[in-house]
């Protein structure tokens, strides 16, 4: 899909499962199970959906990169991580690209299911950067938080994901910024300190907002449907309100990183409950 100067495509780097109760915070299961049916272990299916942006001028931008495939079998089992046929190399190859071609990696934040794919194991079993040519754009505050997280969220920040990134070409972004023409980041702080939303300008048409974990699935569109994982749930509510004030008139595509079925939607948030005006299973 053309968005302004950028060609935008969603990439699916596998699936995983998280506890349904944790995904919907204080929302009772009798309500959320209709939106996201749980398995026998109370886990719901989650996508690892990333965004590929190309501007025809040599920039190949990846926004988030899934969980990767280097974690131990025990870890992968807890989260039912699957990437059969949807590993980074295979998925990029379908678009005629190799990991070396990625010029910019924008990480919304450094939780393992968003940033883990940035590090792989090489042929000798050593940890290595998956996208060695890429400048890695992450908010400075999030980077510092990830290196010294709280006891409540430290399980989401894995040393194997962070140590190798210290050797990457890191761009530590401070606040709102235009990374490239028509490509902006905007930090929000309710889920974790300085997670960045990624916004692509539509020139006279529909823009796009990569919502990361602010609105992880279409089921999380209603303001009070926030995750148990969020460090500051009321801040998340305010940040969703601010997002809807900007793009809740259906003018932009909201991209959902974790929704197994809906990749993107235009949303009318003028009423009490946000309504999906148009939904897409993928951006192609
Ligand atoms: Zn997260």
PDB file of C-alpha atoms and ligand atoms in Angstrom:
ATOM      1  CA  UNK A   1       0.000   0.000   0.000  1.00  0.00           C
ATOM      2  CA  UNK A   2       1.288   3.429  -0.940  1.00  0.00           C
ATOM      3  CA  UNK A   3       1.404   5.834   2.029  1.00  0.00           C
ATOM      4  CA  UNK A   4       2.768   9.181   0.895  1.00  0.00           C
ATOM      5  CA  UNK A   5       6.356   8.628  -0.229  1.00  0.00           C
ATOM      6  CA  UNK A   6       6.482   5.135   1.258  1.00  0.00           C
ATOM      7  CA  UNK A   7       5.468   1.677   0.085  1.00  0.00           C
ATOM      8  CA  UNK A   8       4.156  -0.059   3.223  1.00  0.00           C
ATOM      9  CA  UNK A   9       3.761  -3.805   3.746  1.00  0.00           C
ATOM     10  CA  UNK A  10       3.019  -5.842   6.839  1.00  0.00           C
ATOM     11  CA  UNK A  11       5.306  -8.801   7.554  1.00  0.00           C
ATOM     12  CA  UNK A  12       4.277 -11.683   9.781  1.00  0.00           C
ATOM     13  CA  UNK A  13       7.226 -13.045  11.765  1.00  0.00           C
ATOM     14  CA  UNK A  14       5.333 -15.954  13.344  1.00  0.00           C
ATOM     15  CA  UNK A  15       2.846 -16.352  16.146  1.00  0.00           C
ATOM     16  CA  UNK A  16       2.851 -16.742  19.899  1.00  0.00           C
ATOM     17  CA  UNK A  17       0.447 -16.933  22.796  1.00  0.00           C
ATOM     18  CA  UNK A  18      -0.001 -14.841  25.931  1.00  0.00           C
ATOM     19  CA  UNK A  19      -2.271 -15.239  28.910  1.00  0.00           C
ATOM     20  CA  UNK A  20      -5.690 -13.845  27.970  1.00  0.00           C
ATOM     21  CA  UNK A  21      -6.275 -12.376  31.421  1.00  0.00           C
ATOM     22  CA  UNK A  22      -2.980 -10.487  31.305  1.00  0.00           C
ATOM     23  CA  UNK A  23      -3.769  -9.205  27.806  1.00  0.00           C
ATOM     24  CA  UNK A  24      -7.079  -7.682  28.894  1.00  0.00           C
ATOM     25  CA  UNK A  25      -6.279  -6.437  32.406  1.00  0.00           C
ATOM     26  CA  UNK A  26      -9.439  -5.892  34.445  1.00  0.00           C
ATOM     27  CA  UNK A  27     -11.830  -6.837  31.615  1.00  0.00           C
ATOM     28  CA  UNK A  28     -13.670 -10.029  32.686  1.00  0.00           C
ATOM     29  CA  UNK A  29     -13.028 -13.191  30.685  1.00  0.00           C
ATOM     30  CA  UNK A  30     -16.756 -13.456  29.900  1.00  0.00           C
ATOM     31  CA  UNK A  31     -16.270 -10.333  27.747  1.00  0.00           C
ATOM     32  CA  UNK A  32     -12.808 -10.827  26.236  1.00  0.00           C
ATOM     33  CA  UNK A  33     -13.220 -14.524  25.395  1.00  0.00           C
ATOM     34  CA  UNK A  34     -15.729 -13.515  22.716  1.00  0.00           C
ATOM     35  CA  UNK A  35     -13.054 -11.400  21.038  1.00  0.00           C
ATOM     36  CA  UNK A  36     -10.114 -13.724  21.622  1.00  0.00           C
ATOM     37  CA  UNK A  37     -10.989 -17.357  22.387  1.00  0.00           C
ATOM     38  CA  UNK A  38      -8.402 -18.818  24.830  1.00  0.00           C
ATOM     39  CA  UNK A  39      -6.754 -22.259  24.634  1.00  0.00           C
ATOM     40  CA  UNK A  40      -6.801 -24.830  27.469  1.00  0.00           C
ATOM     41  CA  UNK A  41      -4.000 -22.888  29.216  1.00  0.00           C
ATOM     42  CA  UNK A  42      -5.988 -19.615  28.996  1.00  0.00           C
ATOM     43  CA  UNK A  43      -3.639 -18.260  26.332  1.00  0.00           C
ATOM     44  CA  UNK A  44      -4.769 -16.311  23.287  1.00  0.00           C
ATOM     45  CA  UNK A  45      -3.250 -16.270  19.804  1.00  0.00           C
ATOM     46  CA  UNK A  46      -1.057 -13.286  19.002  1.00  0.00           C
ATOM     47  CA  UNK A  47       0.571 -12.122  15.797  1.00  0.00           C
ATOM     48  CA  UNK A  48       4.139 -10.806  15.523  1.00  0.00           C
ATOM     49  CA  UNK A  49       3.346  -8.299  12.802  1.00  0.00           C
ATOM     50  CA  UNK A  50       6.012  -5.920  11.628  1.00  0.00           C
ATOM     51  CA  UNK A  51       6.033  -3.175   9.046  1.00  0.00           C
ATOM     52  CA  UNK A  52       8.297  -2.879   6.015  1.00  0.00           C
ATOM     53  CA  UNK A  53       8.663   0.594   4.505  1.00  0.00           C
ATOM     54  CA  UNK A  54      10.503   1.370   1.280  1.00  0.00           C
ATOM     55  CA  UNK A  55      10.821   4.812  -0.266  1.00  0.00           C
ATOM     56  CA  UNK A  56      12.368   3.892  -3.617  1.00  0.00           C
ATOM     57  CA  UNK A  57      15.486   5.878  -2.663  1.00  0.00           C
ATOM     58  CA  UNK A  58      17.377   3.036  -1.078  1.00  0.00           C
ATOM     59  CA  UNK A  59      15.874   3.139   2.385  1.00  0.00           C
ATOM     60  CA  UNK A  60      14.546  -0.182   3.623  1.00  0.00           C
ATOM     61  CA  UNK A  61      12.944   0.387   7.006  1.00  0.00           C
ATOM     62  CA  UNK A  62      11.690  -2.335   9.302  1.00  0.00           C
ATOM     63  CA  UNK A  63       9.472  -1.423  12.244  1.00  0.00           C
ATOM     64  CA  UNK A  64       9.871  -4.028  15.014  1.00  0.00           C
ATOM     65  CA  UNK A  65      11.142  -7.497  14.164  1.00  0.00           C
ATOM     66  CA  UNK A  66       9.276 -10.144  16.161  1.00  0.00           C
ATOM     67  CA  UNK A  67      10.745 -12.460  18.778  1.00  0.00           C
ATOM     68  CA  UNK A  68      13.414 -14.164  16.660  1.00  0.00           C
ATOM     69  CA  UNK A  69      14.308 -17.849  16.855  1.00  0.00           C
ATOM     70  CA  UNK A  70      17.228 -18.072  19.301  1.00  0.00           C
ATOM     71  CA  UNK A  71      15.411 -18.608  22.605  1.00  0.00           C
ATOM     72  CA  UNK A  72      15.559 -21.891  24.522  1.00  0.00           C
ATOM     73  CA  UNK A  73      12.935 -24.574  23.812  1.00  0.00           C
ATOM     74  CA  UNK A  74      11.543 -24.056  27.358  1.00  0.00           C
ATOM     75  CA  UNK A  75      11.059 -20.318  26.759  1.00  0.00           C
ATOM     76  CA  UNK A  76       9.523 -20.907  23.328  1.00  0.00           C
ATOM     77  CA  UNK A  77       7.165 -23.461  24.859  1.00  0.00           C
ATOM     78  CA  UNK A  78       5.856 -21.066  27.548  1.00  0.00           C
ATOM     79  CA  UNK A  79       4.847 -18.590  24.859  1.00  0.00           C
ATOM     80  CA  UNK A  80       4.035 -21.171  22.147  1.00  0.00           C
ATOM     81  CA  UNK A  81       6.425 -19.277  19.855  1.00  0.00           C
ATOM     82  CA  UNK A  82       6.148 -20.546  16.273  1.00  0.00           C
ATOM     83  CA  UNK A  83       7.902 -19.215  13.232  1.00  0.00           C
ATOM     84  CA  UNK A  84       7.780 -22.208  10.898  1.00  0.00           C
ATOM     85  CA  UNK A  85       7.896 -20.703   7.406  1.00  0.00           C
ATOM     86  CA  UNK A  86       7.825 -17.161   8.808  1.00  0.00           C
ATOM     87  CA  UNK A  87      11.359 -16.538  10.013  1.00  0.00           C
ATOM     88  CA  UNK A  88      12.938 -13.168   9.222  1.00  0.00           C
ATOM     89  CA  UNK A  89      15.118 -14.476   6.366  1.00  0.00           C
ATOM     90  CA  UNK A  90      12.287 -16.373   4.681  1.00  0.00           C
ATOM     91  CA  UNK A  91       9.768 -13.547   4.969  1.00  0.00           C
ATOM     92  CA  UNK A  92      12.177 -10.892   3.665  1.00  0.00           C
ATOM     93  CA  UNK A  93      13.145 -13.187   0.767  1.00  0.00           C
ATOM     94  CA  UNK A  94       9.520 -13.215  -0.362  1.00  0.00           C
ATOM     95  CA  UNK A  95       9.944  -9.475  -0.938  1.00  0.00           C
ATOM     96  CA  UNK A  96      13.294  -9.863  -2.698  1.00  0.00           C
ATOM     97  CA  UNK A  97      15.242  -8.676   0.361  1.00  0.00           C
ATOM     98  CA  UNK A  98      17.980 -10.006   2.620  1.00  0.00           C
ATOM     99  CA  UNK A  99      18.627  -8.950   6.242  1.00  0.00           C
ATOM    100  CA  UNK A 100      21.703  -7.012   4.963  1.00  0.00           C
ATOM    101  CA  UNK A 101      19.391  -4.815   2.872  1.00  0.00           C
ATOM    102  CA  UNK A 102      17.618  -3.351   5.910  1.00  0.00           C
ATOM    103  CA  UNK A 103      18.988   0.193   6.344  1.00  0.00           C
ATOM    104  CA  UNK A 104      16.887   1.201   9.356  1.00  0.00           C
ATOM    105  CA  UNK A 105      15.336  -0.791  12.171  1.00  0.00           C
ATOM    106  CA  UNK A 106      12.840   1.184  14.230  1.00  0.00           C
ATOM    107  CA  UNK A 107      12.090  -0.548  17.526  1.00  0.00           C
ATOM    108  CA  UNK A 108       8.882   0.554  19.221  1.00  0.00           C
ATOM    109  CA  UNK A 109      10.343  -0.735  22.476  1.00  0.00           C
ATOM    110  CA  UNK A 110      12.655  -3.513  23.629  1.00  0.00           C
ATOM    111  CA  UNK A 111      10.271  -6.177  24.958  1.00  0.00           C
ATOM    112  CA  UNK A 112      11.310  -9.572  23.573  1.00  0.00           C
ATOM    113  CA  UNK A 113       8.317  -9.946  21.269  1.00  0.00           C
ATOM    114  CA  UNK A 114       9.178  -6.658  19.503  1.00  0.00           C
ATOM    115  CA  UNK A 115      12.985  -6.585  19.492  1.00  0.00           C
ATOM    116  CA  UNK A 116      14.125 -10.228  19.853  1.00  0.00           C
ATOM    117  CA  UNK A 117      14.379 -10.689  16.089  1.00  0.00           C
ATOM    118  CA  UNK A 118      17.188  -8.111  15.957  1.00  0.00           C
ATOM    119  CA  UNK A 119      19.587 -10.717  17.372  1.00  0.00           C
ATOM    120  CA  UNK A 120      20.188 -14.212  16.018  1.00  0.00           C
ATOM    121  CA  UNK A 121      22.668 -17.026  16.494  1.00  0.00           C
ATOM    122  CA  UNK A 122      25.302 -17.318  13.766  1.00  0.00           C
ATOM    123  CA  UNK A 123      26.661 -20.604  12.379  1.00  0.00           C
ATOM    124  CA  UNK A 124      29.008 -20.972  15.373  1.00  0.00           C
ATOM    125  CA  UNK A 125      26.207 -20.396  17.875  1.00  0.00           C
ATOM    126  CA  UNK A 126      27.332 -16.881  18.824  1.00  0.00           C
ATOM    127  CA  UNK A 127      24.848 -14.062  19.209  1.00  0.00           C
ATOM    128  CA  UNK A 128      24.965 -11.689  16.238  1.00  0.00           C
ATOM    129  CA  UNK A 129      23.009  -8.796  14.805  1.00  0.00           C
ATOM    130  CA  UNK A 130      20.362  -9.958  12.334  1.00  0.00           C
ATOM    131  CA  UNK A 131      20.460  -6.672  10.380  1.00  0.00           C
ATOM    132  CA  UNK A 132      24.149  -5.710  10.496  1.00  0.00           C
ATOM    133  CA  UNK A 133      23.814  -2.685   8.195  1.00  0.00           C
ATOM    134  CA  UNK A 134      20.843  -1.154   9.976  1.00  0.00           C
ATOM    135  CA  UNK A 135      20.746   1.948  12.097  1.00  0.00           C
ATOM    136  CA  UNK A 136      18.646   0.970  15.116  1.00  0.00           C
ATOM    137  CA  UNK A 137      16.277   3.732  16.213  1.00  0.00           C
ATOM    138  CA  UNK A 138      14.993   3.420  19.776  1.00  0.00           C
ATOM    139  CA  UNK A 139      14.020   6.018  22.338  1.00  0.00           C
ATOM    140  CA  UNK A 140      16.902   6.832  24.712  1.00  0.00           C
ATOM    141  CA  UNK A 141      14.660   6.574  27.788  1.00  0.00           C
ATOM    142  CA  UNK A 142      13.420   3.118  26.707  1.00  0.00           C
ATOM    143  CA  UNK A 143      16.996   1.935  26.054  1.00  0.00           C
ATOM    144  CA  UNK A 144      18.104   3.013  29.520  1.00  0.00           C
ATOM    145  CA  UNK A 145      14.992   1.478  31.102  1.00  0.00           C
ATOM    146  CA  UNK A 146      15.607  -1.835  29.301  1.00  0.00           C
ATOM    147  CA  UNK A 147      19.117  -2.043  30.752  1.00  0.00           C
ATOM    148  CA  UNK A 148      17.753  -1.533  34.291  1.00  0.00           C
ATOM    149  CA  UNK A 149      14.053  -2.477  34.287  1.00  0.00           C
ATOM    150  CA  UNK A 150      11.777  -2.778  37.302  1.00  0.00           C
ATOM    151  CA  UNK A 151      11.092  -6.106  39.007  1.00  0.00           C
ATOM    152  CA  UNK A 152       7.608  -6.005  37.478  1.00  0.00           C
ATOM    153  CA  UNK A 153       8.717  -5.933  33.836  1.00  0.00           C
ATOM    154  CA  UNK A 154      12.244  -7.309  33.792  1.00  0.00           C
ATOM    155  CA  UNK A 155      11.051 -10.684  32.403  1.00  0.00           C
ATOM    156  CA  UNK A 156      10.244  -8.901  29.123  1.00  0.00           C
ATOM    157  CA  UNK A 157      13.815  -7.590  28.659  1.00  0.00           C
ATOM    158  CA  UNK A 158      16.215 -10.389  27.770  1.00  0.00           C
ATOM    159  CA  UNK A 159      19.976  -9.939  28.071  1.00  0.00           C
ATOM    160  CA  UNK A 160      20.517 -11.923  24.852  1.00  0.00           C
ATOM    161  CA  UNK A 161      18.488  -9.301  22.991  1.00  0.00           C
ATOM    162  CA  UNK A 162      20.126  -6.249  24.538  1.00  0.00           C
ATOM    163  CA  UNK A 163      23.865  -7.002  24.835  1.00  0.00           C
ATOM    164  CA  UNK A 164      24.452  -7.479  21.066  1.00  0.00           C
ATOM    165  CA  UNK A 165      22.470  -4.310  20.316  1.00  0.00           C
ATOM    166  CA  UNK A 166      25.138  -2.317  22.171  1.00  0.00           C
ATOM    167  CA  UNK A 167      27.343  -3.059  19.151  1.00  0.00           C
ATOM    168  CA  UNK A 168      24.759  -1.850  16.625  1.00  0.00           C
ATOM    169  CA  UNK A 169      24.686   1.611  15.058  1.00  0.00           C
ATOM    170  CA  UNK A 170      22.292   2.913  17.701  1.00  0.00           C
ATOM    171  CA  UNK A 171      20.299   6.087  17.246  1.00  0.00           C
ATOM    172  CA  UNK A 172      18.969   6.950  20.689  1.00  0.00           C
ATOM    173  CA  UNK A 173      15.993   9.170  19.913  1.00  0.00           C
ATOM    174  CA  UNK A 174      14.908  11.819  22.402  1.00  0.00           C
ATOM    175  CA  UNK A 175      11.193  12.500  22.138  1.00  0.00           C
ATOM    176  CA  UNK A 176       9.255  13.151  18.956  1.00  0.00           C
ATOM    177  CA  UNK A 177      11.366  13.081  15.827  1.00  0.00           C
ATOM    178  CA  UNK A 178      11.208  12.811  12.061  1.00  0.00           C
ATOM    179  CA  UNK A 179      13.579   9.933  11.326  1.00  0.00           C
ATOM    180  CA  UNK A 180      13.263  10.233   7.560  1.00  0.00           C
ATOM    181  CA  UNK A 181      11.011  12.408   5.386  1.00  0.00           C
ATOM    182  CA  UNK A 182       7.414  11.367   6.099  1.00  0.00           C
ATOM    183  CA  UNK A 183       8.425   8.957   8.872  1.00  0.00           C
ATOM    184  CA  UNK A 184       7.964  10.139  12.428  1.00  0.00           C
ATOM    185  CA  UNK A 185       8.135   8.639  15.909  1.00  0.00           C
ATOM    186  CA  UNK A 186       6.124   9.754  18.907  1.00  0.00           C
ATOM    187  CA  UNK A 187       6.848   8.371  22.390  1.00  0.00           C
ATOM    188  CA  UNK A 188       4.118   7.229  24.785  1.00  0.00           C
ATOM    189  CA  UNK A 189       4.750   6.161  28.360  1.00  0.00           C
ATOM    190  CA  UNK A 190       1.866   4.089  29.776  1.00  0.00           C
ATOM    191  CA  UNK A 191       2.905   0.631  28.540  1.00  0.00           C
ATOM    192  CA  UNK A 192       6.586   1.171  29.330  1.00  0.00           C
ATOM    193  CA  UNK A 193       8.683   4.355  29.494  1.00  0.00           C
ATOM    194  CA  UNK A 194       9.087   5.867  26.010  1.00  0.00           C
ATOM    195  CA  UNK A 195       7.631   3.256  23.709  1.00  0.00           C
ATOM    196  CA  UNK A 196       7.499   4.942  20.302  1.00  0.00           C
ATOM    197  CA  UNK A 197       4.546   4.947  17.924  1.00  0.00           C
ATOM    198  CA  UNK A 198       5.644   5.123  14.299  1.00  0.00           C
ATOM    199  CA  UNK A 199       3.706   7.398  11.998  1.00  0.00           C
ATOM    200  CA  UNK A 200       3.856   7.514   8.211  1.00  0.00           C
ATOM    201  CA  UNK A 201       2.470  10.630   6.552  1.00  0.00           C
ATOM    202  CA  UNK A 202      -0.117  10.181   3.853  1.00  0.00           C
ATOM    203  CA  UNK A 203       0.219  13.038   1.403  1.00  0.00           C
ATOM    204  CA  UNK A 204      -3.347  14.221   1.004  1.00  0.00           C
ATOM    205  CA  UNK A 205      -4.530  10.693   1.759  1.00  0.00           C
ATOM    206  CA  UNK A 206      -4.528   8.155   4.525  1.00  0.00           C
ATOM    207  CA  UNK A 207      -1.559   8.119   6.876  1.00  0.00           C
ATOM    208  CA  UNK A 208      -0.576   5.168   9.025  1.00  0.00           C
ATOM    209  CA  UNK A 209       0.144   4.746  12.736  1.00  0.00           C
ATOM    210  CA  UNK A 210       1.977   1.672  13.986  1.00  0.00           C
ATOM    211  CA  UNK A 211       0.353   1.361  17.414  1.00  0.00           C
ATOM    212  CA  UNK A 212       2.780  -1.192  18.949  1.00  0.00           C
ATOM    213  CA  UNK A 213       1.502  -2.109  22.427  1.00  0.00           C
ATOM    214  CA  UNK A 214      -0.663   0.998  22.873  1.00  0.00           C
ATOM    215  CA  UNK A 215      -3.445  -0.759  20.932  1.00  0.00           C
ATOM    216  CA  UNK A 216      -2.031  -4.259  20.406  1.00  0.00           C
ATOM    217  CA  UNK A 217      -5.161  -5.753  18.780  1.00  0.00           C
ATOM    218  CA  UNK A 218      -8.436  -4.402  17.406  1.00  0.00           C
ATOM    219  CA  UNK A 219     -10.126  -5.797  20.543  1.00  0.00           C
ATOM    220  CA  UNK A 220      -8.116  -3.226  22.544  1.00  0.00           C
ATOM    221  CA  UNK A 221      -9.684  -0.242  20.758  1.00  0.00           C
ATOM    222  CA  UNK A 222     -12.186   0.583  23.576  1.00  0.00           C
ATOM    223  CA  UNK A 223     -10.502   2.991  26.008  1.00  0.00           C
ATOM    224  CA  UNK A 224     -10.742   0.810  29.161  1.00  0.00           C
ATOM    225  CA  UNK A 225      -9.527  -2.361  27.414  1.00  0.00           C
ATOM    226  CA  UNK A 226      -5.881  -2.020  28.452  1.00  0.00           C
ATOM    227  CA  UNK A 227      -3.380  -4.736  29.259  1.00  0.00           C
ATOM    228  CA  UNK A 228      -2.351  -6.075  32.650  1.00  0.00           C
ATOM    229  CA  UNK A 229       1.224  -5.711  31.349  1.00  0.00           C
ATOM    230  CA  UNK A 230       0.910  -1.914  31.121  1.00  0.00           C
ATOM    231  CA  UNK A 231       2.957  -0.213  33.839  1.00  0.00           C
ATOM    232  CA  UNK A 232       0.616   2.813  33.956  1.00  0.00           C
ATOM    233  CA  UNK A 233      -2.886   1.839  32.770  1.00  0.00           C
ATOM    234  CA  UNK A 234      -4.491   5.285  33.219  1.00  0.00           C
ATOM    235  CA  UNK A 235      -1.715   6.828  31.129  1.00  0.00           C
ATOM    236  CA  UNK A 236      -2.485   4.262  28.419  1.00  0.00           C
ATOM    237  CA  UNK A 237      -6.133   5.379  28.469  1.00  0.00           C
ATOM    238  CA  UNK A 238      -5.077   9.026  28.064  1.00  0.00           C
ATOM    239  CA  UNK A 239      -2.653   8.139  25.276  1.00  0.00           C
ATOM    240  CA  UNK A 240      -5.346   6.193  23.413  1.00  0.00           C
ATOM    241  CA  UNK A 241      -7.665   9.220  23.755  1.00  0.00           C
ATOM    242  CA  UNK A 242      -4.930  11.449  22.316  1.00  0.00           C
ATOM    243  CA  UNK A 243      -4.377   9.010  19.442  1.00  0.00           C
ATOM    244  CA  UNK A 244      -8.098   9.003  18.637  1.00  0.00           C
ATOM    245  CA  UNK A 245      -8.188  12.811  18.730  1.00  0.00           C
ATOM    246  CA  UNK A 246      -5.531  12.779  15.998  1.00  0.00           C
ATOM    247  CA  UNK A 247      -6.731   9.917  13.813  1.00  0.00           C
ATOM    248  CA  UNK A 248     -10.057   8.705  15.227  1.00  0.00           C
ATOM    249  CA  UNK A 249     -11.970  10.249  12.327  1.00  0.00           C
ATOM    250  CA  UNK A 250     -11.093   7.281  10.128  1.00  0.00           C
ATOM    251  CA  UNK A 251      -8.447   9.273   8.288  1.00  0.00           C
ATOM    252  CA  UNK A 252      -5.492   7.029   9.074  1.00  0.00           C
ATOM    253  CA  UNK A 253      -4.744   3.336   9.175  1.00  0.00           C
ATOM    254  CA  UNK A 254      -4.063   2.010  12.667  1.00  0.00           C
ATOM    255  CA  UNK A 255      -1.735  -0.956  12.494  1.00  0.00           C
ATOM    256  CA  UNK A 256      -2.123  -3.702  15.111  1.00  0.00           C
ATOM    257  CA  UNK A 257       1.064  -5.606  15.874  1.00  0.00           C
ATOM    258  CA  UNK A 258      -0.506  -8.515  17.765  1.00  0.00           C
ATOM    259  CA  UNK A 259      -3.964  -9.029  16.207  1.00  0.00           C
ATOM    260  CA  UNK A 260      -4.015 -12.488  14.595  1.00  0.00           C
ATOM    261  CA  UNK A 261      -6.662 -11.464  12.021  1.00  0.00           C
ATOM    262  CA  UNK A 262      -6.773  -7.682  11.600  1.00  0.00           C
ATOM    263  CA  UNK A 263      -3.537  -6.063  10.434  1.00  0.00           C
ATOM    264  CA  UNK A 264      -4.868  -2.546  10.049  1.00  0.00           C
ATOM    265  CA  UNK A 265      -8.102  -0.635  10.402  1.00  0.00           C
ATOM    266  CA  UNK A 266      -9.551   2.809   9.928  1.00  0.00           C
ATOM    267  CA  UNK A 267     -11.512   3.671  13.032  1.00  0.00           C
ATOM    268  CA  UNK A 268     -14.328   6.071  13.837  1.00  0.00           C
ATOM    269  CA  UNK A 269     -13.761   6.970  17.487  1.00  0.00           C
ATOM    270  CA  UNK A 270     -16.252   9.845  17.627  1.00  0.00           C
ATOM    271  CA  UNK A 271     -18.791   7.797  19.633  1.00  0.00           C
ATOM    272  CA  UNK A 272     -18.502   6.072  23.006  1.00  0.00           C
ATOM    273  CA  UNK A 273     -17.119   2.877  21.485  1.00  0.00           C
ATOM    274  CA  UNK A 274     -14.613   3.066  18.610  1.00  0.00           C
ATOM    275  CA  UNK A 275     -15.986   1.494  15.431  1.00  0.00           C
ATOM    276  CA  UNK A 276     -13.928  -0.154  12.728  1.00  0.00           C
ATOM    277  CA  UNK A 277     -14.839   1.505   9.432  1.00  0.00           C
ATOM    278  CA  UNK A 278     -12.587  -0.634   7.241  1.00  0.00           C
ATOM    279  CA  UNK A 279     -10.257  -3.515   8.143  1.00  0.00           C
ATOM    280  CA  UNK A 280      -7.440  -5.229   6.269  1.00  0.00           C
ATOM    281  CA  UNK A 281      -5.829  -8.625   6.937  1.00  0.00           C
ATOM    282  CA  UNK A 282      -2.506  -7.374   5.556  1.00  0.00           C
ATOM    283  CA  UNK A 283      -0.900  -4.356   3.903  1.00  0.00           C
ATOM    284  CA  UNK A 284       0.437  -5.469   0.568  1.00  0.00           C
TER     285      UNK A 284
HETATM  286 ZN1  LIG B   1       5.410  -4.559  25.133  1.00  0.00          ZN
END
